PDB file of C-alpha atoms in Angstrom:
ATOM      1  CA  GLN A 260    -133.381  73.863 171.063  1.00 79.00           C
ATOM      2  CA  VAL A 261    -133.649  77.610 171.698  1.00 89.00           C
ATOM      3  CA  HIS A 262    -130.396  79.397 172.422  1.00 93.00           C
ATOM      4  CA  LEU A 263    -130.140  82.952 173.707  1.00 96.00           C
ATOM      5  CA  ILE A 264    -126.803  84.700 174.140  1.00 97.00           C
ATOM      6  CA  GLU A 265    -126.552  88.186 175.596  1.00 97.00           C
ATOM      7  CA  SER A 266    -123.746  90.630 174.962  1.00 97.00           C
ATOM      8  CA  GLY A 267    -123.003  94.328 175.258  1.00 97.00           C
ATOM      9  CA  GLY A 268    -122.890  94.729 179.004  1.00 97.00           C
ATOM     10  CA  GLY A 269    -120.219  96.721 180.728  1.00 98.00           C
ATOM     11  CA  SER A 270    -119.495  99.618 183.032  1.00 98.00           C
ATOM     12  CA  VAL A 271    -120.740 103.120 182.351  1.00 98.00           C
ATOM     13  CA  LEU A 272    -121.129 106.384 184.214  1.00 98.00           C
ATOM     14  CA  ALA A 273    -124.544 107.596 185.256  1.00 98.00           C
ATOM     15  CA  GLY A 274    -126.225 109.350 182.365  1.00 98.00           C
ATOM     16  CA  GLY A 275    -124.459 107.218 179.812  1.00 98.00           C
ATOM     17  CA  SER A 276    -125.806 104.667 177.371  1.00 98.00           C
ATOM     18  CA  LEU A 277    -125.368 101.020 176.517  1.00 98.00           C
ATOM     19  CA  ARG A 278    -126.933  98.734 173.964  1.00 98.00           C
ATOM     20  CA  LEU A 279    -127.432  95.117 174.883  1.00 98.00           C
ATOM     21  CA  SER A 280    -127.780  92.443 172.240  1.00 98.00           C
ATOM     22  CA  CYS A 281    -129.274  88.986 172.401  1.00 98.00           C
ATOM     23  CA  SER A 282    -128.610  86.471 169.675  1.00 97.00           C
ATOM     24  CA  VAL A 283    -131.724  84.327 169.275  1.00 94.00           C
ATOM     25  CA  SER A 284    -131.502  80.868 167.755  1.00 91.00           C
ATOM     26  CA  ARG A 285    -134.813  79.128 167.118  1.00 76.00           C
ATOM     27  CA  PRO A 286    -135.525  75.769 165.473  1.00 68.00           C
ATOM     28  CA  THR A 287    -138.851  77.011 164.071  1.00 62.00           C
ATOM     29  CA  SER A 288    -140.007  79.321 161.326  1.00 60.00           C
ATOM     30  CA  ARG A 289    -140.105  83.046 161.968  1.00 56.00           C
ATOM     31  CA  TYR A 290    -143.831  82.809 161.311  1.00 59.00           C
ATOM     32  CA  SER A 291    -144.331  81.236 164.721  1.00 79.00           C
ATOM     33  CA  ASN A 292    -145.537  83.632 167.424  1.00 89.00           C
ATOM     34  CA  TYR A 293    -143.441  84.395 170.454  1.00 92.00           C
ATOM     35  CA  CYS A 294    -142.377  87.102 172.867  1.00 95.00           C
ATOM     36  CA  LEU A 295    -138.868  88.207 173.714  1.00 96.00           C
ATOM     37  CA  GLY A 296    -138.018  89.989 176.907  1.00 98.00           C
ATOM     38  CA  TRP A 297    -135.245  91.608 178.882  1.00 98.00           C
ATOM     39  CA  PHE A 298    -135.038  90.992 182.602  1.00 98.00           C
ATOM     40  CA  ARG A 299    -132.592  92.088 185.251  1.00 98.00           C
ATOM     41  CA  GLN A 300    -131.565  90.952 188.673  1.00 98.00           C
ATOM     42  CA  ALA A 301    -129.461  92.874 191.155  1.00 97.00           C
ATOM     43  CA  PRO A 302    -127.653  91.068 193.979  1.00 94.00           C
ATOM     44  CA  GLY A 303    -130.074  90.019 196.693  1.00 95.00           C
ATOM     45  CA  GLN A 304    -133.110  91.111 194.683  1.00 96.00           C
ATOM     46  CA  GLU A 305    -135.794  89.440 192.627  1.00 96.00           C
ATOM     47  CA  ARG A 306    -135.598  89.161 188.867  1.00 97.00           C
ATOM     48  CA  VAL A 307    -137.630  91.947 187.288  1.00 98.00           C
ATOM     49  CA  GLY A 308    -139.001  92.395 183.804  1.00 98.00           C
ATOM     50  CA  VAL A 309    -137.490  95.377 182.004  1.00 98.00           C
ATOM     51  CA  ALA A 310    -138.958  95.281 178.511  1.00 98.00           C
ATOM     52  CA  ALA A 311    -140.687  92.831 176.221  1.00 98.00           C
ATOM     53  CA  ILE A 312    -141.674  92.657 172.585  1.00 97.00           C
ATOM     54  CA  ASP A 313    -144.128  90.460 170.756  1.00 95.00           C
ATOM     55  CA  SER A 314    -143.104  88.866 167.467  1.00 91.00           C
ATOM     56  CA  ASN A 315    -145.814  90.949 165.813  1.00 90.00           C
ATOM     57  CA  GLY A 316    -144.456  94.212 167.205  1.00 93.00           C
ATOM     58  CA  PRO A 317    -146.193  95.337 170.417  1.00 96.00           C
ATOM     59  CA  THR A 318    -143.887  96.278 173.276  1.00 97.00           C
ATOM     60  CA  ASN A 319    -144.113  96.606 177.029  1.00 98.00           C
ATOM     61  CA  TYR A 320    -141.821  98.362 179.508  1.00 98.00           C
ATOM     62  CA  GLY A 321    -141.302  98.379 183.201  1.00 98.00           C
ATOM     63  CA  ASP A 322    -142.204 101.666 184.845  1.00 97.00           C
ATOM     64  CA  SER A 323    -138.653 102.364 185.969  1.00 97.00           C
ATOM     65  CA  VAL A 324    -137.260 102.336 182.419  1.00 98.00           C
ATOM     66  CA  LYS A 325    -140.044 103.948 180.406  1.00 97.00           C
ATOM     67  CA  GLY A 326    -138.697 106.778 178.314  1.00 97.00           C
ATOM     68  CA  ARG A 327    -135.111 105.619 178.780  1.00 98.00           C
ATOM     69  CA  PHE A 328    -134.935 102.099 177.354  1.00 98.00           C
ATOM     70  CA  THR A 329    -136.044 100.828 173.960  1.00 98.00           C
ATOM     71  CA  ILE A 330    -136.493  97.197 173.013  1.00 98.00           C
ATOM     72  CA  SER A 331    -136.294  96.120 169.390  1.00 98.00           C
ATOM     73  CA  HIS A 332    -135.992  92.938 167.395  1.00 95.00           C
ATOM     74  CA  ASP A 333    -134.143  92.647 164.120  1.00 94.00           C
ATOM     75  CA  ARG A 334    -135.874  89.730 162.447  1.00 87.00           C
ATOM     76  CA  ALA A 335    -133.347  89.547 159.632  1.00 88.00           C
ATOM     77  CA  THR A 336    -130.506  88.739 162.022  1.00 92.00           C
ATOM     78  CA  ASN A 337    -132.558  87.198 164.839  1.00 91.00           C
ATOM     79  CA  THR A 338    -131.117  89.705 167.255  1.00 96.00           C
ATOM     80  CA  LEU A 339    -132.909  91.299 170.187  1.00 97.00           C
ATOM     81  CA  TYR A 340    -131.682  94.685 171.383  1.00 98.00           C
ATOM     82  CA  LEU A 341    -132.106  96.809 174.450  1.00 98.00           C
ATOM     83  CA  GLN A 342    -131.005 100.392 173.975  1.00 98.00           C
ATOM     84  CA  MET A 343    -130.437 101.880 177.413  1.00 98.00           C
ATOM     85  CA  ASN A 344    -130.107 105.654 177.701  1.00 98.00           C
ATOM     86  CA  ASN A 345    -129.709 107.941 180.688  1.00 98.00           C
ATOM     87  CA  LEU A 346    -128.527 105.058 182.810  1.00 98.00           C
ATOM     88  CA  LYS A 347    -128.829 105.306 186.566  1.00 98.00           C
ATOM     89  CA  PRO A 348    -126.976 103.481 189.339  1.00 98.00           C
ATOM     90  CA  GLU A 349    -130.179 101.596 190.146  1.00 97.00           C
ATOM     91  CA  ASP A 350    -130.004 100.048 186.670  1.00 98.00           C
ATOM     92  CA  THR A 351    -126.974  98.066 187.814  1.00 98.00           C
ATOM     93  CA  ALA A 352    -127.843  94.382 187.470  1.00 98.00           C
ATOM     94  CA  MET A 353    -127.307  91.217 185.544  1.00 98.00           C
ATOM     95  CA  TYR A 354    -129.433  91.469 182.413  1.00 98.00           C
ATOM     96  CA  TYR A 355    -131.019  88.423 180.811  1.00 98.00           C
ATOM     97  CA  CYS A 356    -132.929  87.913 177.609  1.00 98.00           C
ATOM     98  CA  ALA A 357    -135.684  85.345 177.415  1.00 97.00           C
ATOM     99  CA  LEU A 358    -138.227  83.857 175.032  1.00 95.00           C
ATOM    100  CA  LYS A 359    -141.741  82.601 175.516  1.00 93.00           C
ATOM    101  CA  TRP A 360    -143.780  80.788 172.920  1.00 91.00           C
ATOM    102  CA  GLY A 361    -147.013  82.385 171.854  1.00 88.00           C
ATOM    103  CA  GLY A 362    -147.847  86.010 171.208  1.00 85.00           C
ATOM    104  CA  TRP A 363    -149.296  88.272 173.867  1.00 84.00           C
ATOM    105  CA  LYS A 364    -150.627  91.811 173.672  1.00 84.00           C
ATOM    106  CA  PRO A 365    -149.034  93.365 175.533  1.00 95.00           C
ATOM    107  CA  PRO A 366    -146.084  90.998 175.834  1.00 96.00           C
ATOM    108  CA  PRO A 367    -145.650  89.973 179.471  1.00 96.00           C
ATOM    109  CA  LEU A 368    -143.011  91.195 181.886  1.00 98.00           C
ATOM    110  CA  ALA A 369    -143.511  88.302 184.294  1.00 97.00           C
ATOM    111  CA  ASP A 370    -140.481  86.034 184.188  1.00 97.00           C
ATOM    112  CA  THR A 371    -142.638  83.000 184.932  1.00 97.00           C
ATOM    113  CA  GLU A 372    -144.135  83.242 181.444  1.00 96.00           C
ATOM    114  CA  TYR A 373    -140.831  82.689 179.657  1.00 96.00           C
ATOM    115  CA  GLN A 374    -139.440  79.271 178.805  1.00 94.00           C
ATOM    116  CA  HIS A 375    -135.932  79.983 177.538  1.00 95.00           C
ATOM    117  CA  TRP A 376    -133.186  82.106 179.018  1.00 97.00           C
ATOM    118  CA  GLY A 377    -129.753  83.399 178.200  1.00 97.00           C
ATOM    119  CA  GLN A 378    -126.764  83.385 180.507  1.00 97.00           C
ATOM    120  CA  GLY A 379    -126.847  87.081 181.319  1.00 98.00           C
ATOM    121  CA  THR A 380    -124.624  90.092 180.806  1.00 98.00           C
ATOM    122  CA  GLN A 381    -123.556  92.446 183.572  1.00 98.00           C
ATOM    123  CA  VAL A 382    -124.392  96.150 183.514  1.00 98.00           C
ATOM    124  CA  THR A 383    -122.773  98.401 186.074  1.00 98.00           C
ATOM    125  CA  VAL A 384    -123.648 102.086 186.349  1.00 98.00           C
ATOM    126  CA  SER A 385    -121.532 104.229 188.619  1.00 98.00           C
ATOM    127  CA  SER A 386    -121.558 107.814 189.789  1.00 94.00           C
TER     128      SER A 386
END
């Protein structure tokens, strides 16, 4: 019943920027509490939490992206964003958005907490 669709991935040079979007479709009222997160997985590596946001506003970031990435949620359009600045080759990965029911402070970065997932969008950063 929850549908998440990522977009905005692509190829960029190191130091460049991308903004990922995730269209969130929920069957419930926006008054329900939830967390939305961005995760990434590089080939041969584990899926890692990048950033998360609670429906009430608090955010959480992985150490490797703090100061470079910003997560936001436009409630009017039900769109989750990940603004990625100063991209590095190690940011290259498939990026996924996900939703978990219930609000957390801070919102979790553990992928095991999330119930619904998008299909992913590829980000490639080259030198």
